[in-house]
Each structure stands twice: as C-alpha cells, then as structure tokens.
Coordinates of C-alpha atoms in Angstrom, one line a residue:
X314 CA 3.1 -17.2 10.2
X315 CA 5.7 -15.5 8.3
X316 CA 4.6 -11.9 8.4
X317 CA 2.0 -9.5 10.3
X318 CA 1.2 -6.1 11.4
X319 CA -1.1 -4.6 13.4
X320 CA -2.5 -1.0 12.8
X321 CA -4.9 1.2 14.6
X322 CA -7.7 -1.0 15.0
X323 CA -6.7 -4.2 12.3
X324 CA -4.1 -6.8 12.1
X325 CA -3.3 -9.0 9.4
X326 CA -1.0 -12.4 9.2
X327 CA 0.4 -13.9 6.1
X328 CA 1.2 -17.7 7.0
X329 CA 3.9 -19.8 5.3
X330 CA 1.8 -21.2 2.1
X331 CA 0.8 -17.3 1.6
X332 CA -2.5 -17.2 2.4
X333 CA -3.6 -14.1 4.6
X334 CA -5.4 -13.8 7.7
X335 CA -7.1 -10.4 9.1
X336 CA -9.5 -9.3 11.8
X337 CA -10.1 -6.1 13.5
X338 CA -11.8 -3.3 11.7
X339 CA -12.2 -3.4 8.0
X340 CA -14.7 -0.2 8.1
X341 CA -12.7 1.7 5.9
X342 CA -11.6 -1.4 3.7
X343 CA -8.1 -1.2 5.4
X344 CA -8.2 -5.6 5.6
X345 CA -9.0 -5.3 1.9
X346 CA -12.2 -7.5 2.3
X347 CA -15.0 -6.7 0.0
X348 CA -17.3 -6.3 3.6
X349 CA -16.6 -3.3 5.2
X350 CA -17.2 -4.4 9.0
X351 CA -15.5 -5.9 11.9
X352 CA -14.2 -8.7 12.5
X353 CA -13.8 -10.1 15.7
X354 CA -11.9 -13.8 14.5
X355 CA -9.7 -13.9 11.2
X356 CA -10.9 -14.3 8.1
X357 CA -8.7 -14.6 4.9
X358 CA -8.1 -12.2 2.6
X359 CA -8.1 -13.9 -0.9
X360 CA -6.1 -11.1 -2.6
X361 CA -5.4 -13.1 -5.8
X362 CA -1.6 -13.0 -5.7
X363 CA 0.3 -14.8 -3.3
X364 CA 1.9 -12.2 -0.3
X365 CA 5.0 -12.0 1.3
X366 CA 5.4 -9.2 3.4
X367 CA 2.5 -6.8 5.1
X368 CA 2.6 -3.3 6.7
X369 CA -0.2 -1.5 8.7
X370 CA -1.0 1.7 9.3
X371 CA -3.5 3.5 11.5
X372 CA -6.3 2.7 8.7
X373 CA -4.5 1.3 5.8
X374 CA -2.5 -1.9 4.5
X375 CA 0.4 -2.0 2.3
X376 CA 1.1 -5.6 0.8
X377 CA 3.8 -6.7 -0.9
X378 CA 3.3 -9.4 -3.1
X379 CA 5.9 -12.0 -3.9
X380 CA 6.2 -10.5 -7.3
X381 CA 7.5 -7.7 -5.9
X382 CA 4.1 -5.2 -6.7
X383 CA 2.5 -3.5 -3.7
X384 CA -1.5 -3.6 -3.2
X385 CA -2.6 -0.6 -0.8
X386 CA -5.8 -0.9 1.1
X387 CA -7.7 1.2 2.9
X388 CA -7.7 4.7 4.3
X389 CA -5.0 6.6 1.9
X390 CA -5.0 4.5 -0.8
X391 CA -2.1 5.0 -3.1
X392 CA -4.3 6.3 -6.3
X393 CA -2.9 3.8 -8.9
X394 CA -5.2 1.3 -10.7
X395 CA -7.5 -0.7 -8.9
X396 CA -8.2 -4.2 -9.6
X397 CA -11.0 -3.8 -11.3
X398 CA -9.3 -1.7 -13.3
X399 CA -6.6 -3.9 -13.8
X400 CA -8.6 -6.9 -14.4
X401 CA -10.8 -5.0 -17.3
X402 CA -7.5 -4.1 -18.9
X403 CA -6.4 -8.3 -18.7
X404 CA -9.5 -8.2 -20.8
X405 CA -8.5 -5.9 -23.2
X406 CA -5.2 -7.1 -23.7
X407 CA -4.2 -3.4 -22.8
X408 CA -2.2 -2.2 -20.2
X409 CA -4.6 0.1 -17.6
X410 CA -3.9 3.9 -18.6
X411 CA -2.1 5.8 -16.0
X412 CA -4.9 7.7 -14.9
X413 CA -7.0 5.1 -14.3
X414 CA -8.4 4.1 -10.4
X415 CA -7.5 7.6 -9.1
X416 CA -9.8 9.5 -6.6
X417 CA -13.0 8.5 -4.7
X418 CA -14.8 5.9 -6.3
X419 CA -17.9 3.8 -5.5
X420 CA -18.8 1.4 -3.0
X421 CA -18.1 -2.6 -4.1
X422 CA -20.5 -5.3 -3.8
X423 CA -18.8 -8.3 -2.3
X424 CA -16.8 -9.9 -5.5
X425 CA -14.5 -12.4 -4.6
X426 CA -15.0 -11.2 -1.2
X427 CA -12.3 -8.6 -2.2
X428 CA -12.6 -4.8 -2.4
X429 CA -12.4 -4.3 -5.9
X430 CA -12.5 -0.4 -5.0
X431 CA -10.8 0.0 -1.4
X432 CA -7.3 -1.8 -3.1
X433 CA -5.3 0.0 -5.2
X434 CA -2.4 -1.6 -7.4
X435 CA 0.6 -0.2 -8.3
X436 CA 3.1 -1.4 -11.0
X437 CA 6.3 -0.2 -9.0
X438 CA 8.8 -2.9 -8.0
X439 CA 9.4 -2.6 -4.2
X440 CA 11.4 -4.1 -1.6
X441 CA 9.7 -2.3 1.8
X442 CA 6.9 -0.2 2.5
X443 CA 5.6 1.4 5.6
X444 CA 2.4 2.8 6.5
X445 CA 1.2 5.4 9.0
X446 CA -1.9 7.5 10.5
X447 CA -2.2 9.1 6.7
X448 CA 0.8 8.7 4.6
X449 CA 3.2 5.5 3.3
X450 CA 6.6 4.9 2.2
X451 CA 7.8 2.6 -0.5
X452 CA 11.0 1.7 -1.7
X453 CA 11.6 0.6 -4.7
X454 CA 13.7 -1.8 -6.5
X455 CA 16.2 0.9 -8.2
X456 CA 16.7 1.8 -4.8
X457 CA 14.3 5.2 -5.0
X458 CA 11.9 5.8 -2.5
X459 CA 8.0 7.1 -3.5
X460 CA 5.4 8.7 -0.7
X461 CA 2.4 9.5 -0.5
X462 CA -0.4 10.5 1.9
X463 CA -0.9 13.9 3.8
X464 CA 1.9 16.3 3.6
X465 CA 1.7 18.9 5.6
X466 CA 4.5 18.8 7.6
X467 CA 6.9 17.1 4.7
X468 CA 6.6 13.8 5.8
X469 CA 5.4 11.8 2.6
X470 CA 7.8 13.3 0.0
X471 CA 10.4 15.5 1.9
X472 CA 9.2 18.6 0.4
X473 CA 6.8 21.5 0.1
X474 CA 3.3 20.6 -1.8
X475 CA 0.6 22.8 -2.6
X476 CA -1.8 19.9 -1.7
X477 CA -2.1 18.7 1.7
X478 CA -2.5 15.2 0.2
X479 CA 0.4 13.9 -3.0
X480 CA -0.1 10.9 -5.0
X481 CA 2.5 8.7 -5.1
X482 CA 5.9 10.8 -6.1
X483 CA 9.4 10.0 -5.4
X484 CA 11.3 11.4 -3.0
X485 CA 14.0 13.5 -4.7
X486 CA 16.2 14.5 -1.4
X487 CA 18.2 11.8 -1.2
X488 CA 21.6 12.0 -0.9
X489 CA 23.5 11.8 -4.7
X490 CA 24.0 8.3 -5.1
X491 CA 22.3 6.8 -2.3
X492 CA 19.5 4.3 -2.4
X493 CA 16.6 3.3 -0.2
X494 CA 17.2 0.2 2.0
X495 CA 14.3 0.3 4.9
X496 CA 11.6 3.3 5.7
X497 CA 9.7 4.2 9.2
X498 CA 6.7 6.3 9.4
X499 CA 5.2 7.7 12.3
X500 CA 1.9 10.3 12.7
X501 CA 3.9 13.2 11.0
X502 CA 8.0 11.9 10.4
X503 CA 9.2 9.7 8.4
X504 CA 12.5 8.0 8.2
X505 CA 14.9 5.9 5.7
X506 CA 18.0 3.3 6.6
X507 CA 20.1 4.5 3.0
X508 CA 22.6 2.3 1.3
X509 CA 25.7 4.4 0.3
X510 CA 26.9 4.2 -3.1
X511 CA 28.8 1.2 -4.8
X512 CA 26.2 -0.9 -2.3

C-alpha cells in the first residue's frame, strides 16, 4: 500500500501497481463504486486512470491521479465534468463545455462498476487535496489553492459568499507571492503550509 485514508464511515487504499481498494460505506458514492451500499471487505475501485495519492472526508473522496487531475467522489462533489461527460466529449473529439456535470444529476446503473454520476473530474493540475465533513481543498500546480463545499463560516474560500455552498474558486487571500504547499480541513477551519516567494 502506498496511500490511504479513512473518512467518516469509508476507507480506501491505493497499493503499489495503482490499483485501489475501498470498503466501508459507499451510500452516498463517496468509494466511487457504481453500487451505492456497504461494503464490509474491499473491493476495487476501477477508476480508469491509475492513482497516486487519496484523501477522505466525512462522505467524500478526493483522488489524485498520477497525471496530476483530481477525481472527487461522493458527498460534495466538486461540480466539474463527470465522466460521462468527459467520455461523451472523447467521442466528440471536443473538449467537455465548462458547464457541463454541474448540480444534482441522476442515479447510474452499474457501468464499469464506476459511478459515472457520483465522480466528478476536474481539469486543474494539483499537487494536494484535502477533504472534510462538507468542503475540500486543492492545491494546484501554479501554486494557487481552489475550495469548495459549504461556506458558512469561511472555510472553503476564505471569504464571504452569498451561497452557503461555492463551486470550486480559488482562494484569493493568500499572501502576495506566496504559493500553496499542503492544506488541512477540519468540520468548519481550514488550513495551508505556504511556500514564500522565490520557493
């Protein structure tokens, strides 16, 4: 094993030849298996692209792929594309438009035995993420640092919101010339290790 996390009621394992492993409760898709159950003994997670790090949160899953794109699952999903959509847009030849996955959408049969609806891609580059009861942290390559999730005390962006729940948006109170290194999240704080400038 070469990476896991456990959240409130899940835990997944990514071993060495990147295959992933998760049991525990996947009622809200949070495992990012097409069956939304529990399970008491792993079972893998066939996510398409091969994993290398994994954060949990009290009902989500933030992977990060070796590519360097995250995949959110579950509970606060991170409103970007979902596979479907980005598969449909492989077929197209067309990149997905920006809008596209956003919002509620329908239960999945089992395809692939992966949620097609409970994952949600994201086309940033990241280095770290962190999940928590109902908002995530990512950091991106460039160094910035996007939330998202409830907001109602400031914890996924760092500033007021007229919605109690953002999409994904960077953080804009960093420090002049600092960049995002690490990020914690708890219930309702969140907190970044920066790199100071010229590092």
């Amino acid at each position: 094993v070469i990476d896991f996390a456990c959240g409130g009621g899940h835990t997944v394992a990514i071993t060495k030849s990147c295959r992933i492993f998760g049991w525990g409760s996947n009622t809200n898709g949070q495992l990012g298996h097409a069956m939304k159950q529990c399970f008491p003994e792993p079972v893998e997670i066939p996510l398409g692209d091969p994993v290398a790090k994994v954060r949990a949160g009290w009902q989500c899953t933030a992977y990060i792929t070796e590519s360097a794109r995250p995949i959110i699952c579950g509970g606060i999903r991170a409103e970007g594309p979902s596979v479907s959509d980005m598969q449909k847009a492989g077929e197209d030849g067309e990149a997905p438009a920006p809008e596209l996955g956003g919002g509620p959408q329908a239960e999945s049969g089992v395809m692939d035995m992966v949620s097609s609806t409970g994952v949600e891609v994201m086309t940033d580059v990241v280095t770290e993420a962190a999940v928590g009861e109902a908002h995530g942290l990512l950091v991106c390559y460039d160094g910035s640092i996007r939330g998202w999730g409830y907001n109602r005390q400031k914890q996924a962006i760092g500033d007021e919101s007229d919605d109690t729940f953002v999409k994904p948006q960077f953080v804009d109170d960093l420090p002049e010339g600092f960049k995002g290194h690490q990020v914690a999240v708890a219930g309702a704080q969140s907190y970044a290790i920066l790199k100071p400038p010229g590092q």
